[in-house]
Short mmCIF file of C-alpha atoms in Angstrom, two decimals:
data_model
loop_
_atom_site.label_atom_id
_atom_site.label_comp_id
_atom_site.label_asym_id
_atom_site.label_seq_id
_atom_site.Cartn_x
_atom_site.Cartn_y
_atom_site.Cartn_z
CA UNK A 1 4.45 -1.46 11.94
CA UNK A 2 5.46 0.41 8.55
CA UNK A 3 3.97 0.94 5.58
CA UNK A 4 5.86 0.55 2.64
CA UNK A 5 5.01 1.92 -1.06
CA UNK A 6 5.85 -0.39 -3.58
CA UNK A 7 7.82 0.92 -7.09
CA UNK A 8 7.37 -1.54 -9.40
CA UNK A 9 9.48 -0.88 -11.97
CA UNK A 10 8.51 -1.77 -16.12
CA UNK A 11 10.15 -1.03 -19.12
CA UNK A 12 11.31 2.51 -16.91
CA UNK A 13 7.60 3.09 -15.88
CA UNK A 14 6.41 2.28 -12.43
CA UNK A 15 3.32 0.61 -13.08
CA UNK A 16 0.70 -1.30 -10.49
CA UNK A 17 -0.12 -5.52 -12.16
CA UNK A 18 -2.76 -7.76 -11.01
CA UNK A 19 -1.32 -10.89 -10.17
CA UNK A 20 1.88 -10.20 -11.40
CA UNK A 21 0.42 -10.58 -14.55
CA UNK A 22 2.04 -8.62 -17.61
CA UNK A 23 -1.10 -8.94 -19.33
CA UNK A 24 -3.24 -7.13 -16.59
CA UNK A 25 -1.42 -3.69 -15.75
CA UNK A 26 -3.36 -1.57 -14.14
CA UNK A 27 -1.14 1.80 -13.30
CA UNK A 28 1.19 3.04 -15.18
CA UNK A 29 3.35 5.93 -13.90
CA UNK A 30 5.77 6.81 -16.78
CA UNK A 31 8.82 8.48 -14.31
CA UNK A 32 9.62 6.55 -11.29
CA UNK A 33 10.37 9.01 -9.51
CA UNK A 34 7.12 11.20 -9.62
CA UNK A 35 5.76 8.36 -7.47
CA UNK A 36 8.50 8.71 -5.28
CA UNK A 37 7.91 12.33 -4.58
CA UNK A 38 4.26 11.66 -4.36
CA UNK A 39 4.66 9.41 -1.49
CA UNK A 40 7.55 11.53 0.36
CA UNK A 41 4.96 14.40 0.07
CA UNK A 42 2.85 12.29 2.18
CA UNK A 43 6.08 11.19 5.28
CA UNK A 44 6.85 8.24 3.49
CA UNK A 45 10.74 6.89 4.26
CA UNK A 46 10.69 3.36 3.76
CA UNK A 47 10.18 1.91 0.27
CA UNK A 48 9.77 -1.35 -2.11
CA UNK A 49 11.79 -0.95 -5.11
CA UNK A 50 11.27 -4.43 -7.97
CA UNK A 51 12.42 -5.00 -11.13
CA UNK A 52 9.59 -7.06 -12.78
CA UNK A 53 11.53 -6.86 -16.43
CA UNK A 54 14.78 -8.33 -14.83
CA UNK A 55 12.71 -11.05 -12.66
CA UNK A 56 11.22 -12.41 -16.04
CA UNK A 57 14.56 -11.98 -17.84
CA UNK A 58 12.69 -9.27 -20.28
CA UNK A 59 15.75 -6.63 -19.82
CA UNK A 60 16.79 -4.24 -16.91
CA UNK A 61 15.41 -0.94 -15.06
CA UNK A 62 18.81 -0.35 -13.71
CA UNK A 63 19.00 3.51 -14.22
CA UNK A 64 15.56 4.16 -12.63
CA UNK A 65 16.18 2.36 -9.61
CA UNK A 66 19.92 4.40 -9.39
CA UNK A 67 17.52 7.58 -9.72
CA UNK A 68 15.41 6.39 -7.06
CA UNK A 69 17.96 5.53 -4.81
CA UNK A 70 19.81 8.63 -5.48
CA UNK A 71 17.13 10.80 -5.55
CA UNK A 72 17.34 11.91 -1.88
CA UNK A 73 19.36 10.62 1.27
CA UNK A 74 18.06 9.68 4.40
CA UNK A 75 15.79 7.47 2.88
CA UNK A 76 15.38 3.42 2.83
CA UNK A 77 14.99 1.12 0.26
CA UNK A 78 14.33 -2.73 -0.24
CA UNK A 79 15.37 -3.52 -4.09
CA UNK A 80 14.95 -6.93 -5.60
CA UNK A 81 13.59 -8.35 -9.11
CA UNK A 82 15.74 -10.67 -10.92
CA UNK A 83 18.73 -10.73 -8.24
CA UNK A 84 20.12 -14.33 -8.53
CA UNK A 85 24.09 -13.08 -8.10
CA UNK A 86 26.31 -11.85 -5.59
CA UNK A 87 27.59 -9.50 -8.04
CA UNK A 88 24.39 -7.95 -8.24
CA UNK A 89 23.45 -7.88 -4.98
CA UNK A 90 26.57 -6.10 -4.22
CA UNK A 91 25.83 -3.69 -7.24
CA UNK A 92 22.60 -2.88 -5.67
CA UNK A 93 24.01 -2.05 -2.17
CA UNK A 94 26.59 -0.09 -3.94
CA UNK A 95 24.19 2.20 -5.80
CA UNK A 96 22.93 2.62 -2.15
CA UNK A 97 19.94 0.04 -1.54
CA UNK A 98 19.60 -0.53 2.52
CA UNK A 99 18.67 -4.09 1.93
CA UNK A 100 18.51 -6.28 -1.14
CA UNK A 101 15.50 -8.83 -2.19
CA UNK A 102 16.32 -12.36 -3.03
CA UNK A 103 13.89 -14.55 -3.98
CA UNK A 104 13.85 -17.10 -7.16
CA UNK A 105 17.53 -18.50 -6.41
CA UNK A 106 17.72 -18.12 -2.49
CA UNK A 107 14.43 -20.24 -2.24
CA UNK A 108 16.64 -23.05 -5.04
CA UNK A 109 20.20 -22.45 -3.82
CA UNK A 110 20.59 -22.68 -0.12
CA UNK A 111 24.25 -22.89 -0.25
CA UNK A 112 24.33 -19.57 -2.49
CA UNK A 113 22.26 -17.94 -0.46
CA UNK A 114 23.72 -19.07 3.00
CA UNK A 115 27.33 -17.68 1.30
CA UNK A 116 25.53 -14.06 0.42
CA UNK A 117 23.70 -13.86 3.60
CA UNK A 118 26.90 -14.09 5.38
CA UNK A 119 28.70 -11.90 2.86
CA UNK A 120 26.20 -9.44 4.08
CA UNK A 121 24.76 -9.23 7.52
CA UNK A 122 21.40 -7.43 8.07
CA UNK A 123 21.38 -6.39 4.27
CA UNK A 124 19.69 -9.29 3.30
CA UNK A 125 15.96 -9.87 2.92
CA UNK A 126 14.49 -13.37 1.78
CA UNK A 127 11.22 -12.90 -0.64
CA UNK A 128 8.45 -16.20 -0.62
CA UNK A 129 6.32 -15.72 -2.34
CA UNK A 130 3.30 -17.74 -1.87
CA UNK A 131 0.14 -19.38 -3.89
CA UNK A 132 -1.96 -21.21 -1.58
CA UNK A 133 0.60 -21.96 0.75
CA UNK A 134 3.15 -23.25 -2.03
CA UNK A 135 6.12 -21.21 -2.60
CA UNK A 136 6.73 -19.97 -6.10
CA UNK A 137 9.71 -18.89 -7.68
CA UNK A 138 10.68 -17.14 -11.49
CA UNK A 139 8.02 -14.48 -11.27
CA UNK A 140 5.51 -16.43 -10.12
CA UNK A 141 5.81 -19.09 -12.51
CA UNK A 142 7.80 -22.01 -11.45
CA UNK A 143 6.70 -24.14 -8.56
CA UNK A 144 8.87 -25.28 -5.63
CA UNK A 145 7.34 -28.09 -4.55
CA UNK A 146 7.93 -26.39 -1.07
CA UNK A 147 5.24 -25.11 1.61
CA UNK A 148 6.06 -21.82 3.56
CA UNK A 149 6.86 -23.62 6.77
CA UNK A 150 9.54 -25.49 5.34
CA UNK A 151 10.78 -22.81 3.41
CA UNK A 152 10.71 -20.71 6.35
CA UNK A 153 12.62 -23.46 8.82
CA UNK A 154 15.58 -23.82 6.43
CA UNK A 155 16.07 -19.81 7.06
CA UNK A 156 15.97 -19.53 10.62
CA UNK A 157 19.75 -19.70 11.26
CA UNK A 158 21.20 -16.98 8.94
CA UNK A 159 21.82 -13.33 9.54
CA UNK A 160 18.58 -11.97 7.30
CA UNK A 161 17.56 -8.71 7.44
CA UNK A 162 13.96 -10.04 7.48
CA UNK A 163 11.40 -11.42 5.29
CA UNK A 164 9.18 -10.64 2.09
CA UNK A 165 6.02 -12.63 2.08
CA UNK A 166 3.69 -12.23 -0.87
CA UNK A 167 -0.13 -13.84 -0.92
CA UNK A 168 0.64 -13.79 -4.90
CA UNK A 169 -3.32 -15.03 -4.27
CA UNK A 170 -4.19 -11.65 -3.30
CA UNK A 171 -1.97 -10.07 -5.01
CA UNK A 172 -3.41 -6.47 -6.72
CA UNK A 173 -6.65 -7.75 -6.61
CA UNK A 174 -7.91 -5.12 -3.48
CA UNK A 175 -9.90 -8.00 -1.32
CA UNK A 176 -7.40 -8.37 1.76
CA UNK A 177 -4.84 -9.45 3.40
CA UNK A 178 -4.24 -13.59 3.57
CA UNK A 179 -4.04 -12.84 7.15
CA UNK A 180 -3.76 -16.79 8.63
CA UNK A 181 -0.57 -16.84 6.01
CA UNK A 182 1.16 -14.18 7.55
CA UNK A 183 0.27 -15.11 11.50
CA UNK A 184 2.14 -18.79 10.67
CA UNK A 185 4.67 -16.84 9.29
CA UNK A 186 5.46 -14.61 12.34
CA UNK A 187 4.99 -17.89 14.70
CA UNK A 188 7.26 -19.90 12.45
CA UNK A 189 10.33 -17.26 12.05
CA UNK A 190 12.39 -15.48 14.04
CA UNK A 191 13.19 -12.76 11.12
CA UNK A 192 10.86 -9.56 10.91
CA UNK A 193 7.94 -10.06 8.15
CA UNK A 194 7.02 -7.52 5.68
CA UNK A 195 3.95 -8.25 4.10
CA UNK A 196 2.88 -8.04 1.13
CA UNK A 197 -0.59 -8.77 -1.52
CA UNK A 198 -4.31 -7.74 -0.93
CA UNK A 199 -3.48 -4.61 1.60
CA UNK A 200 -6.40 -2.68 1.19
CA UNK A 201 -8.00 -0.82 4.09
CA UNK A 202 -6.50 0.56 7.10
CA UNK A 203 -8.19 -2.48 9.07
CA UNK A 204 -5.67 -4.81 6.83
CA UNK A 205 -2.49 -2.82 8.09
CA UNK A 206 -3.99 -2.76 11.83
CA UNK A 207 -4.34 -6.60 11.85
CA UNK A 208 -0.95 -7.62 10.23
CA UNK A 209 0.58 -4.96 12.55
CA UNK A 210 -1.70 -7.00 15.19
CA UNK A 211 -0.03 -9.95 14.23
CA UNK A 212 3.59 -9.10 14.42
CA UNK A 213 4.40 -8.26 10.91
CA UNK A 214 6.83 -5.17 11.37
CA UNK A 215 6.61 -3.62 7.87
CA UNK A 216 3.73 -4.30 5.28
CA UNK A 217 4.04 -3.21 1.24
CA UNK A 218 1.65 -1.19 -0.12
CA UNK A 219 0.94 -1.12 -4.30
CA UNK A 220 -2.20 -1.06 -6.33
CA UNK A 221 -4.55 0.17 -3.05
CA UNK A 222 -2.02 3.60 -2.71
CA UNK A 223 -2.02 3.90 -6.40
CA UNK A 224 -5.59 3.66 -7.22
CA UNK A 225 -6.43 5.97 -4.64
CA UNK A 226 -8.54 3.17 -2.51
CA UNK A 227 -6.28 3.68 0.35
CA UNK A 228 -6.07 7.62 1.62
CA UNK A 229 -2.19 7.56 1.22
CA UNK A 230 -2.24 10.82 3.75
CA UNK A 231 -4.26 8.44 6.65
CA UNK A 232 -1.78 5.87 5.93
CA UNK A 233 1.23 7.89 6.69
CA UNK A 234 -0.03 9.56 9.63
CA UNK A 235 -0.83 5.38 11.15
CA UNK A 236 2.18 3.89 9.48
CA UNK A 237 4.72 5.54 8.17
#
């Protein structure tokens, strides 16, 4: 299993939210890419690039994520936040994202999202995100009326690159992993799981790694300094 620093990306800071809540922001790095190189100092490769302005539809962090991705080759990056357009997930492959994060309108718009999965093979990775075990969609703040099992059934047949599952329960809040979520999710899909909310100890990695999850995202625990980011890389990265 890998772990994955997340670079959250606000108003061209990366910053660290509880619950996806604006209102409770925790970290706050102003330039992107000083995380970045704080991370690679440690062996980190893989990373987990979002646009929280562009998933609420408060504005864009376009140029940081180009100066992320450009920053240094060899490297791979997940980017997502606000994607709901094959325009912009080709823009985002273009400025040289391995894989692209879809979430509010792949989870609404199976047609659209069968069409861009198939458009792009393996460059394609499905975010649920998940409250209970409800799926929820704009940022967290729209329903779906779906349960992760369902939402996870309709995906089996297309050409993902894998999965983003978020316990948006656990989300920044440095008590866990919702490990029972992400075992149903590894039983229920054939697409690898990355992992994501509550990761907090090294224990957490080791049991999602236990489980099958290939890849789990890291945020507030790295940033606050509650997970060694040095023992993490020499585990998991």
């Amino acid at each position: 299993m890998i772990a994955i620093p997340a670079i959250d990306l606000r108003e061209g800071a990366c910053v660290q939210l509880v619950g996806g809540s604006y209102a409770d922001e925790r970290v706050r790095v102003k330039d992107p890419l000083e995380a970045l190189k704080r991370w690679r100092a440690h062996g980190f490769k893989h990373f987990h690039v979002v646009d929280l302005d562009a998933a609420l539809g408060k504005g864009s962090n376009e140029d940081a994520i180009r100066a992320l991705l450009t920053h240094e080759p060899g490297l791979t990056f997940s980017v997502g936040g606000g994607v709901r357009s094959t325009v912009k997930v080709e823009s985002l492959l273009m400025l040289g994202a391995t894989s692209v994060v879809v979430g509010t309108r792949a989870i609404e718009d199976a047609e659209w999202l069968r069409e861009v999965a198939e458009r792009f093979p393996g460059q394609i990775v499905v975010a649920a995100d998940v409250k209970g075990r409800e799926v929820v969609t704009r940022g967290w703040t729209a329903s779906s009326s779906r349960d992760i099992v369902s939402v996870l059934e309709s995906l089996e047949p297309l050409p993902l690159a894998g999965l983003l599952v978020t316990a948006v329960h656990k989300e920044g809040q440095m008590e866990g992993v919702d490990l029972p979520l992400m075992e149903t999710v590894v039983r229920t899909s054939r697409h690898p799981l990355s992992a994501s909310g509550g990761v907090t100890t090294l224990e957490d990695l080791r049991a999602l790694g236990g489980v099958g999850a290939s890849g789990a995202v890291i945020g507030m625990a790295l940033y606050t300094g509650r997970l060694d980011a040095a023992e993490v890389a020499r585990e998991f990265a």
